[in-house]
């Protein structure tokens, strides 16, 4: 296996980790409106991800940095062609981080309510836009012979990509509802289970349509196997949450995300960004990659830093593993 293939797999793993972890982050943000009944319950949901949300975003920074260094042509075409949706995602992530930190800085109801609205919308929009973006990457976009995107914003809002956006939104919200059931106690835990079951059924219907279309368009044996794993894992997650087994349900909903992302990257390889105008103009792991020397340096750095990051993040989750409920929230909040 060549180094550019190794880094394609590495980038796929980084995106998988990001969607697995940030997926329930986004889901919790959406659930502050769908699940929480009052300000205290919203605080419970926010506290479930309070110690970890910023660490989860490290995976996005790593994925973007790895793409920039390992596949500069891919990075350039992607960020120039998808400039507006990626800018919206970036702004949402910035505002979302500020909202988490500033919400409780002042006691006024209007102040806290506005930041809670910000948390909801800045969780919902990226959850949709990431699905739209990856749907377009897999489907192919208008790239010319100079490796430049020549389409418009309207070209990115096609039915297949929009369906992908709905899939990521419902899947992340389902993942978040299962996480909420796993991390809370009392009435909010019971309601999180019920809502997760309903969201799981909706997600299953949308995911079957999206993954089935993807497999028919550009799938092979490997992507079919990943699709089967995703569908079976999602069904298992729904059954487990119905039975009150939150731990198993969370593991299986996470496996659904892992298998779904794996399927998308399997259908993509060896392309990194297919051209819908001419297959010869597609960006591949070969023509979009950096020099072998750059890839070797990156491999050594990643080999040293990655285990340290994983150990630290795993320790963080272990420290903040206990469940919380409304009884843990002071009345002043």
Tab-separated table of C-alpha atoms in Angstrom, residues 31-324:
chain	number	residue	atom	x	y	z
A	31	UNK	CA	-32.590	17.831	21.626
A	32	UNK	CA	-32.432	20.962	23.770
A	33	UNK	CA	-35.600	21.928	21.889
A	34	UNK	CA	-37.075	18.495	21.146
A	35	UNK	CA	-36.551	16.747	24.483
A	36	UNK	CA	-35.999	19.285	27.260
A	37	UNK	CA	-39.169	20.744	28.789
A	38	UNK	CA	-37.646	23.576	30.799
A	39	UNK	CA	-34.405	25.442	31.388
A	40	UNK	CA	-33.196	22.993	34.042
A	41	UNK	CA	-33.575	20.025	31.694
A	42	UNK	CA	-31.791	21.932	28.942
A	43	UNK	CA	-28.956	22.479	31.403
A	44	UNK	CA	-28.858	18.739	32.099
A	45	UNK	CA	-28.494	17.980	28.391
A	46	UNK	CA	-25.810	20.627	27.917
A	47	UNK	CA	-23.912	19.282	30.937
A	48	UNK	CA	-23.793	15.781	29.437
A	49	UNK	CA	-21.463	17.091	26.731
A	50	UNK	CA	-20.004	20.072	28.579
A	51	UNK	CA	-16.661	18.444	29.455
A	52	UNK	CA	-16.116	16.796	26.055
A	53	UNK	CA	-17.615	18.814	23.198
A	54	UNK	CA	-14.493	20.890	22.526
A	55	UNK	CA	-12.268	17.797	22.551
A	56	UNK	CA	-14.556	16.144	20.014
A	57	UNK	CA	-13.916	18.974	17.569
A	58	UNK	CA	-10.203	18.155	17.573
A	59	UNK	CA	-11.070	15.344	15.167
A	60	UNK	CA	-12.384	17.886	12.653
A	61	UNK	CA	-9.243	19.994	12.938
A	62	UNK	CA	-7.129	16.881	12.439
A	63	UNK	CA	-9.157	15.776	9.409
A	64	UNK	CA	-8.920	19.220	7.806
A	65	UNK	CA	-5.202	19.561	8.561
A	66	UNK	CA	-4.446	16.078	7.253
A	67	UNK	CA	-6.355	16.803	4.045
A	68	UNK	CA	-4.477	20.071	3.568
A	69	UNK	CA	-1.078	18.415	4.045
A	70	UNK	CA	-1.647	15.034	2.389
A	71	UNK	CA	-3.964	16.035	-0.474
A	72	UNK	CA	-3.554	19.779	-1.155
A	73	UNK	CA	-5.393	19.627	-4.505
A	74	UNK	CA	-8.374	17.981	-2.806
A	75	UNK	CA	-8.320	20.595	-0.039
A	76	UNK	CA	-8.107	23.491	-2.502
A	77	UNK	CA	-10.911	22.263	-4.765
A	78	UNK	CA	-13.138	21.282	-1.854
A	79	UNK	CA	-12.835	24.529	0.073
A	80	UNK	CA	-13.143	26.747	-2.974
A	81	UNK	CA	-16.093	24.862	-4.460
A	82	UNK	CA	-17.928	24.331	-1.170
A	83	UNK	CA	-16.948	27.723	0.203
A	84	UNK	CA	-20.385	28.950	1.333
A	85	UNK	CA	-21.657	25.782	3.093
A	86	UNK	CA	-18.272	25.243	4.771
A	87	UNK	CA	-18.252	28.885	5.873
A	88	UNK	CA	-21.716	28.430	7.386
A	89	UNK	CA	-20.477	25.340	9.247
A	90	UNK	CA	-17.430	27.228	10.525
A	91	UNK	CA	-19.527	30.152	11.759
A	92	UNK	CA	-21.934	27.728	13.444
A	93	UNK	CA	-19.107	25.952	15.260
A	94	UNK	CA	-17.707	29.269	16.470
A	95	UNK	CA	-21.073	30.583	17.684
A	96	UNK	CA	-21.891	27.203	19.233
A	97	UNK	CA	-18.710	27.222	21.292
A	98	UNK	CA	-19.397	30.767	22.473
A	99	UNK	CA	-22.984	29.792	23.359
A	100	UNK	CA	-21.847	26.922	25.580
A	101	UNK	CA	-19.450	29.171	27.454
A	102	UNK	CA	-21.539	32.362	27.658
A	103	UNK	CA	-25.030	31.004	28.313
A	104	UNK	CA	-24.695	30.952	32.118
A	105	UNK	CA	-22.590	34.099	32.451
A	106	UNK	CA	-25.640	36.265	33.156
A	107	UNK	CA	-28.885	35.373	34.981
A	108	UNK	CA	-31.334	37.226	32.707
A	109	UNK	CA	-33.894	34.945	31.078
A	110	UNK	CA	-33.630	36.639	27.692
A	111	UNK	CA	-29.836	36.280	27.683
A	112	UNK	CA	-29.959	32.551	28.406
A	113	UNK	CA	-32.875	31.939	26.039
A	114	UNK	CA	-31.044	33.550	23.114
A	115	UNK	CA	-27.934	31.442	23.685
A	116	UNK	CA	-30.106	28.336	23.907
A	117	UNK	CA	-31.611	29.198	20.517
A	118	UNK	CA	-28.061	29.566	19.205
A	119	UNK	CA	-27.082	26.125	20.516
A	120	UNK	CA	-30.074	24.550	18.761
A	121	UNK	CA	-29.577	26.158	15.359
A	122	UNK	CA	-25.786	25.856	15.346
A	123	UNK	CA	-26.162	22.145	16.059
A	124	UNK	CA	-28.899	21.526	13.500
A	125	UNK	CA	-27.333	23.351	10.548
A	126	UNK	CA	-23.914	21.589	10.592
A	127	UNK	CA	-25.653	18.238	11.077
A	128	UNK	CA	-27.501	18.837	7.796
A	129	UNK	CA	-24.685	20.518	5.868
A	130	UNK	CA	-22.107	17.792	6.551
A	131	UNK	CA	-24.462	15.279	4.957
A	132	UNK	CA	-25.030	17.568	1.975
A	133	UNK	CA	-21.279	18.070	1.559
A	134	UNK	CA	-20.379	14.386	1.676
A	135	UNK	CA	-23.317	13.498	-0.531
A	136	UNK	CA	-21.912	15.796	-3.212
A	137	UNK	CA	-18.366	14.483	-2.776
A	138	UNK	CA	-19.514	10.899	-3.312
A	139	UNK	CA	-21.931	11.737	-6.125
A	140	UNK	CA	-19.410	13.886	-7.989
A	141	UNK	CA	-19.345	17.595	-8.763
A	142	UNK	CA	-18.442	19.805	-11.697
A	143	UNK	CA	-14.627	19.784	-11.791
A	144	UNK	CA	-12.827	20.865	-14.940
A	145	UNK	CA	-9.481	19.850	-16.397
A	146	UNK	CA	-7.683	22.378	-14.163
A	147	UNK	CA	-9.009	20.656	-10.999
A	148	UNK	CA	-11.293	23.593	-10.274
A	149	UNK	CA	-14.943	23.491	-9.266
A	150	UNK	CA	-17.034	25.218	-11.946
A	151	UNK	CA	-20.519	24.549	-10.594
A	152	UNK	CA	-22.833	26.775	-8.563
A	153	UNK	CA	-24.392	26.609	-5.120
A	154	UNK	CA	-27.617	25.341	-6.709
A	155	UNK	CA	-25.710	22.343	-8.103
A	156	UNK	CA	-24.820	21.315	-4.543
A	157	UNK	CA	-28.475	21.349	-3.456
A	158	UNK	CA	-29.491	18.311	-5.498
A	159	UNK	CA	-31.993	15.713	-4.188
A	160	UNK	CA	-29.342	13.074	-3.416
A	161	UNK	CA	-27.221	15.474	-1.342
A	162	UNK	CA	-30.268	16.874	0.465
A	163	UNK	CA	-31.312	13.318	1.335
A	164	UNK	CA	-27.811	12.826	2.728
A	165	UNK	CA	-28.332	15.917	4.868
A	166	UNK	CA	-31.572	14.522	6.272
A	167	UNK	CA	-29.841	11.222	7.029
A	168	UNK	CA	-27.018	12.861	8.992
A	169	UNK	CA	-29.484	15.089	10.848
A	170	UNK	CA	-31.732	12.227	11.956
A	171	UNK	CA	-28.827	9.849	12.609
A	172	UNK	CA	-26.957	12.365	14.753
A	173	UNK	CA	-30.136	13.281	16.634
A	174	UNK	CA	-30.868	9.600	17.260
A	175	UNK	CA	-27.264	9.112	18.402
A	176	UNK	CA	-27.673	12.094	20.728
A	177	UNK	CA	-30.966	10.809	22.148
A	178	UNK	CA	-29.348	7.468	22.965
A	179	UNK	CA	-26.422	9.313	24.565
A	180	UNK	CA	-28.879	11.403	26.605
A	181	UNK	CA	-30.576	8.228	27.843
A	182	UNK	CA	-27.161	6.792	28.713
A	183	UNK	CA	-26.012	9.875	30.639
A	184	UNK	CA	-29.134	10.993	32.522
A	185	UNK	CA	-31.445	9.792	35.269
A	186	UNK	CA	-35.105	10.318	36.044
A	187	UNK	CA	-37.925	11.373	33.767
A	188	UNK	CA	-35.660	12.897	31.107
A	189	UNK	CA	-33.968	9.503	30.699
A	190	UNK	CA	-37.314	7.777	30.115
A	191	UNK	CA	-38.405	10.372	27.561
A	192	UNK	CA	-35.022	10.181	25.828
A	193	UNK	CA	-35.546	6.431	25.330
A	194	UNK	CA	-38.986	6.952	23.793
A	195	UNK	CA	-37.809	9.733	21.506
A	196	UNK	CA	-34.737	7.717	20.476
A	197	UNK	CA	-36.967	4.824	19.407
A	198	UNK	CA	-39.070	7.094	17.194
A	199	UNK	CA	-36.005	8.807	15.741
A	200	UNK	CA	-34.409	5.423	15.081
A	201	UNK	CA	-37.329	4.310	12.934
A	202	UNK	CA	-37.251	7.564	10.945
A	203	UNK	CA	-33.485	7.311	10.522
A	204	UNK	CA	-33.754	3.726	9.294
A	205	UNK	CA	-36.192	4.694	6.529
A	206	UNK	CA	-34.062	7.604	5.305
A	207	UNK	CA	-30.765	5.720	5.628
A	208	UNK	CA	-32.036	2.760	3.618
A	209	UNK	CA	-33.006	5.084	0.773
A	210	UNK	CA	-29.715	7.004	0.832
A	211	UNK	CA	-27.362	4.052	1.257
A	212	UNK	CA	-29.291	1.969	-1.255
A	213	UNK	CA	-29.022	4.719	-3.869
A	214	UNK	CA	-25.306	5.105	-3.118
A	215	UNK	CA	-24.701	1.390	-3.531
A	216	UNK	CA	-26.603	1.261	-6.828
A	217	UNK	CA	-24.736	4.262	-8.236
A	218	UNK	CA	-21.131	3.503	-7.316
A	219	UNK	CA	-20.935	0.628	-4.869
A	220	UNK	CA	-18.943	-2.584	-4.892
A	221	UNK	CA	-18.587	-5.606	-2.638
A	222	UNK	CA	-16.803	-3.739	0.129
A	223	UNK	CA	-19.339	-0.929	0.242
A	224	UNK	CA	-22.182	-3.463	0.217
A	225	UNK	CA	-20.688	-5.180	3.277
A	226	UNK	CA	-20.386	-1.813	5.046
A	227	UNK	CA	-23.986	-0.996	4.142
A	228	UNK	CA	-25.204	-4.287	5.607
A	229	UNK	CA	-23.287	-3.609	8.832
A	230	UNK	CA	-24.776	-0.108	9.046
A	231	UNK	CA	-28.343	-1.316	8.532
A	232	UNK	CA	-28.035	-4.238	10.972
A	233	UNK	CA	-26.344	-2.028	13.591
A	234	UNK	CA	-29.055	0.623	13.288
A	235	UNK	CA	-31.777	-1.989	13.682
A	236	UNK	CA	-29.962	-3.383	16.714
A	237	UNK	CA	-29.648	0.093	18.234
A	238	UNK	CA	-33.402	0.656	17.886
A	239	UNK	CA	-34.205	-2.717	19.463
A	240	UNK	CA	-31.719	-2.130	22.297
A	241	UNK	CA	-33.073	1.308	23.208
A	242	UNK	CA	-36.593	-0.117	23.162
A	243	UNK	CA	-35.412	-2.705	25.703
A	244	UNK	CA	-33.754	-0.052	27.854
A	245	UNK	CA	-30.192	-1.160	27.075
A	246	UNK	CA	-28.697	2.274	26.533
A	247	UNK	CA	-25.085	1.117	26.526
A	248	UNK	CA	-25.638	-1.427	23.779
A	249	UNK	CA	-27.787	1.018	21.831
A	250	UNK	CA	-25.108	3.709	21.971
A	251	UNK	CA	-22.413	1.267	20.826
A	252	UNK	CA	-24.605	0.135	17.928
A	253	UNK	CA	-25.636	3.647	16.906
A	254	UNK	CA	-21.946	4.526	16.898
A	255	UNK	CA	-21.236	1.455	14.767
A	256	UNK	CA	-23.933	2.667	12.362
A	257	UNK	CA	-22.065	5.949	11.907
A	258	UNK	CA	-18.737	4.152	11.505
A	259	UNK	CA	-20.111	1.765	8.871
A	260	UNK	CA	-21.923	4.554	7.013
A	261	UNK	CA	-18.804	6.716	6.747
A	262	UNK	CA	-16.775	3.654	5.766
A	263	UNK	CA	-19.250	2.904	2.980
A	264	UNK	CA	-19.001	6.435	1.608
A	265	UNK	CA	-15.201	6.344	1.532
A	266	UNK	CA	-15.196	2.842	0.001
A	267	UNK	CA	-17.419	4.035	-2.840
A	268	UNK	CA	-15.152	7.060	-3.259
A	269	UNK	CA	-11.748	5.297	-3.464
A	270	UNK	CA	-9.476	5.718	-5.442
A	271	UNK	CA	-11.096	9.093	-6.136
A	272	UNK	CA	-11.110	11.769	-3.496
A	273	UNK	CA	-13.437	14.061	-5.447
A	274	UNK	CA	-15.018	12.696	-8.635
A	275	UNK	CA	-15.781	14.970	-11.578
A	276	UNK	CA	-19.295	14.763	-12.971
A	277	UNK	CA	-18.115	16.397	-16.208
A	278	UNK	CA	-15.425	13.897	-17.185
A	279	UNK	CA	-14.062	10.954	-15.203
A	280	UNK	CA	-10.560	11.842	-16.430
A	281	UNK	CA	-10.771	15.144	-14.559
A	282	UNK	CA	-11.521	13.533	-11.199
A	283	UNK	CA	-9.212	14.119	-8.257
A	284	UNK	CA	-7.657	10.853	-7.113
A	285	UNK	CA	-5.329	9.737	-4.339
A	286	UNK	CA	-2.543	9.917	-6.914
A	287	UNK	CA	-2.984	13.241	-8.691
A	288	UNK	CA	-4.168	15.151	-5.586
A	289	UNK	CA	-1.537	13.966	-3.097
A	290	UNK	CA	1.563	15.629	-1.693
A	291	UNK	CA	5.100	14.432	-2.336
A	292	UNK	CA	6.247	11.115	-0.791
A	293	UNK	CA	8.645	13.018	1.488
A	294	UNK	CA	5.799	15.095	2.941
A	295	UNK	CA	3.710	11.989	3.491
A	296	UNK	CA	6.588	10.242	5.284
A	297	UNK	CA	7.063	13.166	7.680
A	298	UNK	CA	3.329	13.254	8.358
A	299	UNK	CA	3.258	9.520	9.045
A	300	UNK	CA	5.982	9.795	11.710
A	301	UNK	CA	4.269	12.762	13.385
A	302	UNK	CA	0.868	11.060	13.385
A	303	UNK	CA	2.341	7.850	14.764
A	304	UNK	CA	3.736	9.712	17.776
A	305	UNK	CA	0.909	12.176	18.492
A	306	UNK	CA	-2.203	10.069	17.841
A	307	UNK	CA	-1.825	7.590	20.744
A	308	UNK	CA	-1.309	10.476	23.186
A	309	UNK	CA	-4.448	12.252	21.987
A	310	UNK	CA	-6.511	9.051	22.198
A	311	UNK	CA	-5.291	8.316	25.727
A	312	UNK	CA	-6.100	11.831	26.912
A	313	UNK	CA	-9.565	11.880	25.344
A	314	UNK	CA	-10.364	8.414	26.665
A	315	UNK	CA	-9.334	9.535	30.155
A	316	UNK	CA	-11.641	12.564	29.863
A	317	UNK	CA	-14.650	10.385	29.087
A	318	UNK	CA	-13.771	8.072	31.967
A	319	UNK	CA	-13.558	10.923	34.476
A	320	UNK	CA	-16.954	12.345	33.421
A	321	UNK	CA	-18.719	8.998	33.020
A	322	UNK	CA	-21.434	9.391	35.708
A	323	UNK	CA	-25.089	10.091	34.993
A	324	UNK	CA	-26.674	13.428	35.873
